Amino acid sequence: MAPSSSSSSKKQAIVYCEGSPLWNPDTYLADAELHARAEAHLANNDLQSAIAKSFSLRKTDTYTYHAIISVTLPEVQHVVSLGSAHGLHSWYYGEPPPPPQAPTIPDADVSSNPANPEPSALDSKPQSRPKPPAPPVLPPPPQPDIDAYLSIFSPANSAPTSLRNFTSNAKKGSLRREIGTYLTSKRFIHPSLHSTLSIPRIKPNKPIPTNPYLTFQSWASRNLEWAGPSPSSARARSSSHHILPILMHHFGCACPSHEALEILRLLAAGREIIDMGSGNGYWTRMLRDYHAFHASTSSKTQPTAPLPPITPVDSAQSVWRTTWVPDTLITDGASYLRTTRSGAKDAVLLLVYPIVGGGLAGGSEGGFTRGMLDAYDGDTLAVVGTQNHNGYTGFRDMTMDEFMAREHGGEWVKVVQVPLPSFPGKDEALYVFQRGPRAPSPLDQRPVDQGKVENT
């Protein structure tokens, strides 16, 4: 759980990982040898050892990871060992076959006495509707296609160029072509921002901050045979895999990509970013590291300027095994924006995996996102959430861009929608909206072939 922000006369040491009191995110992120050992375990599909080594867990660790299901590390490792048995790797489904025809009820013979026809025996029994057939499971994508999908999110590549190559190099009618076409249709950078958001490839001699979530997420895609979301994956039943609670507890609900972190940094343009609903603070930590990285590389030619603050705010209603930052503000988000920050007019507002609410979750459906927008007076809103209609984030029946167009279309302009490395069965993206003088003209929202205009 995120640490409390309340002051105390006795400063207590923060436990960043439950069950591992000496683990520290600074030491972990800087330990290249430890990351290499974890990757070696993942290469052998040994998730349990990779997590245990990364977070200094005891061999007798019995922590229960509560999420959509409750699991322990040994239990998850056993499920990993089962491979694709029991449909554990079934992510893609074909078009369902046509439903069977309902039985035809013959007309009663009323020729002998049309005024008082005898009731038919069929009429007296309720007719059950035939159950619609389930869509067929498609074969999993080959590993080269999975690697090509993951290359889209590699800092060594240009994301738009990699996506274009992923699609153009796919066979016609293949699952890979379907995935690439779908992701291309969703990807959007406002034409006026192509130059600003042309993210250069990272050179090997200039390593960027470590993003271990991407390492574990990439392994999960390979192990679970996932090459990205598509209409075929949207036909799947609402389910996930036992691995997901492990990654969520240690890293968070959604994995940041190099492109997403750079987009947020560039559009913030030196302003504060408020990470609202920051959870365990992983996105806050990555954003801070990226700002520090660019400050250190530019300090050789320019005077060192103070780093723009990344402020994590959370209600602490959720429990996390790992915490990545020590300074999360525990408070109600809307009250913080409206009262403490007077609308936070000069800050960027970031919502990572905003809750849907309503029902057993409490509150009203979509109430969290609407409440943040009502309390925010700034001009740049970034949201990390689903880009299909699975109802995991924000709203049950619409995506974030659909909500903004429906309820705020005359005020906010969508400037960014880029895919994120999604856990198998999910479909996640970074959205950015702007308003006021900072927003570009809403007249031209047409996507273009960004692989030709962005850095390749």
Short mmCIF file of N, CA and C in Angstrom, two decimals, residues 232-372:
data_model
loop_
_atom_site.label_atom_id
_atom_site.label_comp_id
_atom_site.label_asym_id
_atom_site.label_seq_id
_atom_site.Cartn_x
_atom_site.Cartn_y
_atom_site.Cartn_z
N SER A 232 -10.02 -10.06 -33.12
CA SER A 232 -10.08 -11.47 -32.72
C SER A 232 -9.90 -11.64 -31.22
N SER A 233 -9.04 -10.82 -30.60
CA SER A 233 -8.88 -10.92 -29.14
C SER A 233 -10.06 -10.30 -28.41
N ALA A 234 -10.74 -9.36 -29.05
CA ALA A 234 -11.91 -8.74 -28.42
C ALA A 234 -13.08 -9.72 -28.32
N ARG A 235 -13.05 -10.79 -29.11
CA ARG A 235 -14.11 -11.80 -29.04
C ARG A 235 -13.92 -12.76 -27.88
N ALA A 236 -12.77 -12.72 -27.24
CA ALA A 236 -12.49 -13.65 -26.15
C ALA A 236 -13.35 -13.34 -24.94
N ARG A 237 -13.58 -14.34 -24.14
CA ARG A 237 -14.32 -14.14 -22.90
C ARG A 237 -13.50 -13.23 -21.98
N SER A 238 -14.17 -12.58 -21.08
CA SER A 238 -13.49 -11.68 -20.15
C SER A 238 -12.67 -12.50 -19.16
N SER A 239 -11.38 -12.59 -19.40
CA SER A 239 -10.51 -13.39 -18.54
C SER A 239 -9.09 -12.88 -18.68
N SER A 240 -8.21 -13.39 -17.86
CA SER A 240 -6.81 -13.02 -17.95
C SER A 240 -5.97 -14.24 -17.60
N HIS A 241 -4.83 -14.04 -16.95
CA HIS A 241 -3.96 -15.14 -16.60
C HIS A 241 -3.44 -14.93 -15.19
N HIS A 242 -3.04 -16.00 -14.54
CA HIS A 242 -2.59 -15.95 -13.16
C HIS A 242 -1.34 -15.10 -12.98
N ILE A 243 -0.60 -14.86 -14.07
CA ILE A 243 0.60 -14.03 -13.99
C ILE A 243 0.26 -12.58 -13.67
N LEU A 244 -0.88 -12.11 -14.14
CA LEU A 244 -1.21 -10.68 -14.05
C LEU A 244 -1.18 -10.13 -12.63
N PRO A 245 -1.76 -10.80 -11.61
CA PRO A 245 -1.69 -10.24 -10.26
C PRO A 245 -0.26 -10.03 -9.77
N ILE A 246 0.67 -10.89 -10.19
CA ILE A 246 2.07 -10.73 -9.78
C ILE A 246 2.62 -9.43 -10.33
N LEU A 247 2.42 -9.21 -11.62
CA LEU A 247 2.95 -8.00 -12.25
C LEU A 247 2.25 -6.75 -11.74
N MET A 248 0.96 -6.83 -11.50
CA MET A 248 0.23 -5.67 -10.99
C MET A 248 0.74 -5.26 -9.61
N HIS A 249 0.93 -6.23 -8.72
CA HIS A 249 1.36 -5.91 -7.35
C HIS A 249 2.76 -5.34 -7.30
N HIS A 250 3.64 -5.80 -8.19
CA HIS A 250 5.01 -5.33 -8.14
C HIS A 250 5.26 -4.10 -9.00
N PHE A 251 4.48 -3.93 -10.07
CA PHE A 251 4.76 -2.83 -10.99
C PHE A 251 3.59 -1.88 -11.21
N GLY A 252 2.37 -2.38 -11.23
CA GLY A 252 1.23 -1.51 -11.47
C GLY A 252 0.28 -2.11 -12.48
N CYS A 253 -0.77 -1.36 -12.80
CA CYS A 253 -1.84 -1.88 -13.65
C CYS A 253 -1.51 -1.82 -15.13
N ALA A 254 -0.64 -0.92 -15.55
CA ALA A 254 -0.32 -0.77 -16.96
C ALA A 254 1.17 -0.48 -17.11
N CYS A 255 1.75 -1.04 -18.15
CA CYS A 255 3.20 -0.92 -18.38
C CYS A 255 3.51 0.30 -19.23
N PRO A 256 4.35 1.22 -18.75
CA PRO A 256 4.73 2.37 -19.58
C PRO A 256 5.72 1.96 -20.66
N SER A 257 5.65 2.61 -21.78
CA SER A 257 6.63 2.41 -22.85
C SER A 257 7.54 3.62 -22.92
N HIS A 258 8.67 3.46 -23.61
CA HIS A 258 9.59 4.58 -23.82
C HIS A 258 8.87 5.72 -24.54
N GLU A 259 8.11 5.39 -25.58
CA GLU A 259 7.41 6.42 -26.33
C GLU A 259 6.42 7.17 -25.45
N ALA A 260 5.66 6.46 -24.63
CA ALA A 260 4.66 7.10 -23.78
C ALA A 260 5.31 8.04 -22.77
N LEU A 261 6.39 7.59 -22.15
CA LEU A 261 7.07 8.43 -21.16
C LEU A 261 7.66 9.68 -21.82
N GLU A 262 8.19 9.53 -23.01
CA GLU A 262 8.74 10.68 -23.72
C GLU A 262 7.63 11.66 -24.15
N ILE A 263 6.51 11.13 -24.60
CA ILE A 263 5.39 12.00 -24.97
C ILE A 263 4.93 12.82 -23.78
N LEU A 264 4.78 12.18 -22.63
CA LEU A 264 4.36 12.92 -21.44
C LEU A 264 5.38 13.98 -21.05
N ARG A 265 6.64 13.64 -21.12
CA ARG A 265 7.68 14.61 -20.78
C ARG A 265 7.67 15.80 -21.73
N LEU A 266 7.55 15.53 -23.02
CA LEU A 266 7.60 16.60 -24.00
C LEU A 266 6.36 17.50 -23.94
N LEU A 267 5.18 16.90 -23.76
CA LEU A 267 3.97 17.72 -23.70
C LEU A 267 3.86 18.47 -22.38
N ALA A 268 4.48 17.97 -21.33
CA ALA A 268 4.51 18.72 -20.08
C ALA A 268 5.34 19.99 -20.24
N ALA A 269 6.38 19.92 -21.07
CA ALA A 269 7.20 21.10 -21.40
C ALA A 269 7.70 21.81 -20.14
N GLY A 270 8.22 21.02 -19.20
CA GLY A 270 8.78 21.60 -18.00
C GLY A 270 7.80 21.85 -16.88
N ARG A 271 6.53 21.55 -17.11
CA ARG A 271 5.52 21.76 -16.07
C ARG A 271 5.42 20.53 -15.16
N GLU A 272 4.81 20.74 -14.03
CA GLU A 272 4.54 19.65 -13.09
C GLU A 272 3.56 18.66 -13.71
N ILE A 273 3.74 17.38 -13.41
CA ILE A 273 2.77 16.34 -13.76
C ILE A 273 2.20 15.79 -12.46
N ILE A 274 0.89 15.85 -12.32
CA ILE A 274 0.22 15.27 -11.15
C ILE A 274 -0.26 13.88 -11.54
N ASP A 275 0.33 12.86 -10.92
CA ASP A 275 -0.03 11.47 -11.17
C ASP A 275 -1.17 11.12 -10.22
N MET A 276 -2.38 11.33 -10.69
CA MET A 276 -3.56 11.16 -9.85
C MET A 276 -4.03 9.71 -9.85
N GLY A 277 -4.21 9.15 -8.65
CA GLY A 277 -4.49 7.72 -8.55
C GLY A 277 -3.23 6.95 -8.88
N SER A 278 -2.13 7.38 -8.26
CA SER A 278 -0.80 6.91 -8.64
C SER A 278 -0.51 5.48 -8.22
N GLY A 279 -1.36 4.87 -7.38
CA GLY A 279 -1.13 3.49 -6.98
C GLY A 279 0.19 3.31 -6.27
N ASN A 280 0.99 2.39 -6.75
CA ASN A 280 2.28 2.15 -6.10
C ASN A 280 3.39 3.07 -6.60
N GLY A 281 3.06 3.99 -7.50
CA GLY A 281 4.00 5.02 -7.91
C GLY A 281 4.96 4.65 -9.02
N TYR A 282 4.71 3.55 -9.75
CA TYR A 282 5.66 3.14 -10.78
C TYR A 282 5.77 4.17 -11.90
N TRP A 283 4.63 4.69 -12.38
CA TRP A 283 4.69 5.70 -13.43
C TRP A 283 5.37 6.97 -12.93
N THR A 284 5.11 7.34 -11.68
CA THR A 284 5.81 8.50 -11.11
C THR A 284 7.31 8.29 -11.13
N ARG A 285 7.75 7.12 -10.70
CA ARG A 285 9.18 6.83 -10.67
C ARG A 285 9.79 6.87 -12.07
N MET A 286 9.13 6.27 -13.04
CA MET A 286 9.66 6.28 -14.40
C MET A 286 9.73 7.70 -14.97
N LEU A 287 8.71 8.51 -14.74
CA LEU A 287 8.72 9.89 -15.23
C LEU A 287 9.83 10.70 -14.57
N ARG A 288 10.03 10.51 -13.28
CA ARG A 288 11.12 11.21 -12.59
C ARG A 288 12.46 10.79 -13.17
N ASP A 289 12.64 9.50 -13.42
CA ASP A 289 13.90 9.02 -13.96
C ASP A 289 14.15 9.58 -15.36
N TYR A 290 13.09 9.66 -16.17
CA TYR A 290 13.25 10.19 -17.52
C TYR A 290 13.60 11.68 -17.50
N HIS A 291 12.97 12.44 -16.61
CA HIS A 291 13.31 13.85 -16.50
C HIS A 291 14.76 14.02 -16.04
N ALA A 292 15.16 13.23 -15.08
CA ALA A 292 16.54 13.31 -14.58
C ALA A 292 17.53 12.90 -15.67
N PHE A 293 17.19 11.90 -16.46
CA PHE A 293 18.06 11.45 -17.53
C PHE A 293 18.30 12.56 -18.55
N HIS A 294 17.25 13.23 -18.97
CA HIS A 294 17.41 14.30 -19.96
C HIS A 294 18.11 15.51 -19.36
N ALA A 295 17.89 15.75 -18.08
CA ALA A 295 18.58 16.87 -17.44
C ALA A 295 20.08 16.62 -17.38
N SER A 296 20.47 15.37 -17.13
CA SER A 296 21.90 15.06 -17.03
C SER A 296 22.59 15.12 -18.38
N THR A 297 21.87 14.76 -19.46
CA THR A 297 22.48 14.79 -20.79
C THR A 297 22.58 16.19 -21.35
N SER A 298 21.66 17.09 -20.92
CA SER A 298 21.69 18.46 -21.42
C SER A 298 22.54 19.38 -20.56
N SER A 299 22.91 18.94 -19.35
CA SER A 299 23.66 19.80 -18.44
C SER A 299 25.07 20.09 -18.94
N LYS A 300 25.57 19.27 -19.90
CA LYS A 300 26.90 19.50 -20.43
C LYS A 300 26.98 20.77 -21.26
N THR A 301 25.84 21.16 -21.84
CA THR A 301 25.81 22.35 -22.70
C THR A 301 24.96 23.47 -22.12
N GLN A 302 24.11 23.16 -21.13
CA GLN A 302 23.21 24.17 -20.58
C GLN A 302 23.29 24.14 -19.06
N PRO A 303 23.02 25.27 -18.42
CA PRO A 303 22.99 25.28 -16.95
C PRO A 303 21.93 24.33 -16.43
N THR A 304 22.22 23.66 -15.33
CA THR A 304 21.28 22.71 -14.75
C THR A 304 20.08 23.45 -14.16
N ALA A 305 18.89 23.06 -14.59
CA ALA A 305 17.65 23.67 -14.09
C ALA A 305 16.96 22.69 -13.15
N PRO A 306 16.16 23.20 -12.23
CA PRO A 306 15.44 22.29 -11.33
C PRO A 306 14.53 21.35 -12.13
N LEU A 307 14.45 20.10 -11.70
CA LEU A 307 13.59 19.15 -12.37
C LEU A 307 12.13 19.49 -12.10
N PRO A 308 11.27 19.41 -13.11
CA PRO A 308 9.84 19.64 -12.86
C PRO A 308 9.30 18.56 -11.95
N PRO A 309 8.46 18.92 -11.00
CA PRO A 309 7.96 17.91 -10.05
C PRO A 309 6.98 16.94 -10.69
N ILE A 310 7.06 15.69 -10.28
CA ILE A 310 6.07 14.66 -10.60
C ILE A 310 5.42 14.32 -9.26
N THR A 311 4.17 14.67 -9.09
CA THR A 311 3.50 14.58 -7.80
C THR A 311 2.53 13.40 -7.76
N PRO A 312 2.83 12.38 -6.98
CA PRO A 312 1.91 11.24 -6.87
C PRO A 312 0.83 11.48 -5.82
N VAL A 313 -0.41 11.26 -6.19
CA VAL A 313 -1.56 11.43 -5.30
C VAL A 313 -2.42 10.18 -5.37
N ASP A 314 -2.80 9.65 -4.22
CA ASP A 314 -3.59 8.42 -4.21
C ASP A 314 -4.44 8.35 -2.94
N SER A 315 -5.57 7.68 -3.05
CA SER A 315 -6.46 7.53 -1.89
C SER A 315 -6.06 6.37 -1.00
N ALA A 316 -5.11 5.54 -1.46
CA ALA A 316 -4.62 4.37 -0.71
C ALA A 316 -5.73 3.35 -0.44
N GLN A 317 -6.69 3.26 -1.33
CA GLN A 317 -7.74 2.25 -1.17
C GLN A 317 -7.29 0.88 -1.66
N SER A 318 -6.27 0.85 -2.50
CA SER A 318 -5.75 -0.42 -3.01
C SER A 318 -4.47 -0.79 -2.29
N VAL A 319 -4.17 -2.08 -2.27
CA VAL A 319 -2.97 -2.59 -1.61
C VAL A 319 -2.00 -3.08 -2.67
N TRP A 320 -0.73 -2.69 -2.53
CA TRP A 320 0.32 -3.09 -3.44
C TRP A 320 1.43 -3.76 -2.64
N ARG A 321 2.03 -4.77 -3.21
CA ARG A 321 3.15 -5.37 -2.50
C ARG A 321 4.39 -4.48 -2.58
N THR A 322 4.60 -3.83 -3.71
CA THR A 322 5.78 -3.01 -3.92
C THR A 322 5.39 -1.55 -4.08
N THR A 323 6.16 -0.66 -3.47
CA THR A 323 5.98 0.78 -3.60
C THR A 323 7.26 1.37 -4.19
N TRP A 324 7.12 2.27 -5.15
CA TRP A 324 8.27 2.77 -5.89
C TRP A 324 8.71 4.18 -5.49
N VAL A 325 7.88 4.90 -4.77
CA VAL A 325 8.24 6.27 -4.35
C VAL A 325 7.86 6.44 -2.88
N PRO A 326 8.57 7.31 -2.15
CA PRO A 326 8.31 7.45 -0.72
C PRO A 326 7.38 8.60 -0.35
N ASP A 327 6.92 9.37 -1.34
CA ASP A 327 6.27 10.64 -1.02
C ASP A 327 4.86 10.77 -1.59
N THR A 328 4.15 9.65 -1.74
CA THR A 328 2.78 9.71 -2.23
C THR A 328 1.90 10.49 -1.26
N LEU A 329 1.12 11.41 -1.80
CA LEU A 329 0.18 12.18 -0.98
C LEU A 329 -1.11 11.39 -0.85
N ILE A 330 -1.46 11.02 0.35
CA ILE A 330 -2.67 10.23 0.58
C ILE A 330 -3.82 11.19 0.86
N THR A 331 -4.70 11.32 -0.12
CA THR A 331 -5.80 12.26 0.01
C THR A 331 -6.83 12.00 -1.08
N ASP A 332 -7.98 12.61 -0.96
CA ASP A 332 -9.00 12.53 -2.00
C ASP A 332 -8.56 13.36 -3.19
N GLY A 333 -8.58 12.76 -4.38
CA GLY A 333 -8.03 13.42 -5.55
C GLY A 333 -8.76 14.68 -5.96
N ALA A 334 -10.09 14.62 -6.03
CA ALA A 334 -10.85 15.79 -6.46
C ALA A 334 -10.68 16.94 -5.48
N SER A 335 -10.69 16.63 -4.19
CA SER A 335 -10.50 17.69 -3.19
C SER A 335 -9.10 18.28 -3.30
N TYR A 336 -8.12 17.44 -3.56
CA TYR A 336 -6.75 17.92 -3.71
C TYR A 336 -6.65 18.90 -4.87
N LEU A 337 -7.23 18.54 -6.01
CA LEU A 337 -7.17 19.42 -7.17
C LEU A 337 -7.93 20.71 -6.93
N ARG A 338 -9.14 20.58 -6.40
CA ARG A 338 -10.02 21.75 -6.28
C ARG A 338 -9.58 22.68 -5.16
N THR A 339 -9.23 22.11 -3.99
CA THR A 339 -8.97 22.93 -2.81
C THR A 339 -7.48 23.17 -2.59
N THR A 340 -6.72 22.11 -2.48
CA THR A 340 -5.29 22.26 -2.19
C THR A 340 -4.55 22.94 -3.33
N ARG A 341 -4.91 22.61 -4.58
CA ARG A 341 -4.17 23.13 -5.72
C ARG A 341 -4.95 24.17 -6.52
N SER A 342 -6.12 24.55 -6.05
CA SER A 342 -6.93 25.58 -6.72
C SER A 342 -7.11 25.29 -8.21
N GLY A 343 -7.37 24.03 -8.52
CA GLY A 343 -7.61 23.63 -9.91
C GLY A 343 -6.39 23.16 -10.65
N ALA A 344 -5.18 23.33 -10.08
CA ALA A 344 -3.92 22.89 -10.71
C ALA A 344 -3.82 23.37 -12.15
N LYS A 345 -4.05 24.65 -12.34
CA LYS A 345 -4.11 25.22 -13.69
C LYS A 345 -2.81 25.07 -14.45
N ASP A 346 -1.67 25.11 -13.76
CA ASP A 346 -0.38 25.10 -14.44
C ASP A 346 0.27 23.71 -14.48
N ALA A 347 -0.50 22.66 -14.17
CA ALA A 347 0.05 21.31 -14.14
C ALA A 347 -0.64 20.42 -15.17
N VAL A 348 0.06 19.36 -15.57
CA VAL A 348 -0.51 18.30 -16.40
C VAL A 348 -1.17 17.29 -15.47
N LEU A 349 -2.35 16.82 -15.82
CA LEU A 349 -3.04 15.81 -15.01
C LEU A 349 -2.93 14.46 -15.70
N LEU A 350 -2.37 13.49 -14.98
CA LEU A 350 -2.21 12.12 -15.49
C LEU A 350 -3.08 11.17 -14.69
N LEU A 351 -3.93 10.42 -15.39
CA LEU A 351 -4.76 9.38 -14.77
C LEU A 351 -4.33 8.03 -15.35
N VAL A 352 -3.74 7.18 -14.52
CA VAL A 352 -3.31 5.86 -14.97
C VAL A 352 -4.31 4.83 -14.48
N TYR A 353 -4.98 4.18 -15.41
CA TYR A 353 -5.98 3.16 -15.12
C TYR A 353 -7.06 3.66 -14.16
N PRO A 354 -7.77 4.72 -14.54
CA PRO A 354 -8.83 5.22 -13.66
C PRO A 354 -9.92 4.18 -13.45
N ILE A 355 -10.39 4.08 -12.22
CA ILE A 355 -11.39 3.06 -11.89
C ILE A 355 -12.72 3.39 -12.56
N VAL A 356 -13.52 2.36 -12.78
CA VAL A 356 -14.83 2.55 -13.39
C VAL A 356 -15.85 2.99 -12.34
N GLY A 357 -15.86 2.29 -11.19
CA GLY A 357 -16.81 2.62 -10.13
C GLY A 357 -18.20 2.08 -10.41
N GLY A 358 -19.08 2.27 -9.43
CA GLY A 358 -20.43 1.76 -9.54
C GLY A 358 -20.51 0.31 -9.11
N GLY A 359 -21.70 -0.18 -8.83
CA GLY A 359 -21.88 -1.56 -8.42
C GLY A 359 -21.17 -1.86 -7.12
N LEU A 360 -20.51 -3.02 -7.07
CA LEU A 360 -19.79 -3.42 -5.86
C LEU A 360 -18.62 -2.51 -5.56
N ALA A 361 -18.09 -1.84 -6.59
CA ALA A 361 -16.94 -0.95 -6.38
C ALA A 361 -17.33 0.33 -5.65
N GLY A 362 -18.61 0.62 -5.60
CA GLY A 362 -19.06 1.83 -4.93
C GLY A 362 -18.98 3.05 -5.82
N GLY A 363 -19.66 4.12 -5.40
CA GLY A 363 -19.67 5.34 -6.20
C GLY A 363 -20.53 5.17 -7.44
N SER A 364 -20.39 6.11 -8.35
CA SER A 364 -21.15 6.06 -9.59
C SER A 364 -20.26 5.62 -10.73
N GLU A 365 -20.82 4.97 -11.70
CA GLU A 365 -20.06 4.51 -12.86
C GLU A 365 -19.46 5.72 -13.58
N GLY A 366 -18.13 5.70 -13.77
CA GLY A 366 -17.45 6.82 -14.41
C GLY A 366 -17.25 8.02 -13.52
N GLY A 367 -17.62 7.90 -12.25
CA GLY A 367 -17.57 9.04 -11.35
C GLY A 367 -16.16 9.55 -11.08
N PHE A 368 -15.18 8.65 -11.02
CA PHE A 368 -13.81 9.08 -10.72
C PHE A 368 -13.30 10.01 -11.82
N THR A 369 -13.42 9.57 -13.06
CA THR A 369 -12.89 10.38 -14.17
C THR A 369 -13.65 11.69 -14.29
N ARG A 370 -14.96 11.64 -14.20
CA ARG A 370 -15.74 12.88 -14.29
C ARG A 370 -15.37 13.84 -13.15
N GLY A 371 -15.18 13.30 -11.94
CA GLY A 371 -14.83 14.14 -10.80
C GLY A 371 -13.49 14.83 -10.99
N MET A 372 -12.50 14.12 -11.56
CA MET A 372 -11.20 14.72 -11.79
C MET A 372 -11.29 15.84 -12.83
#
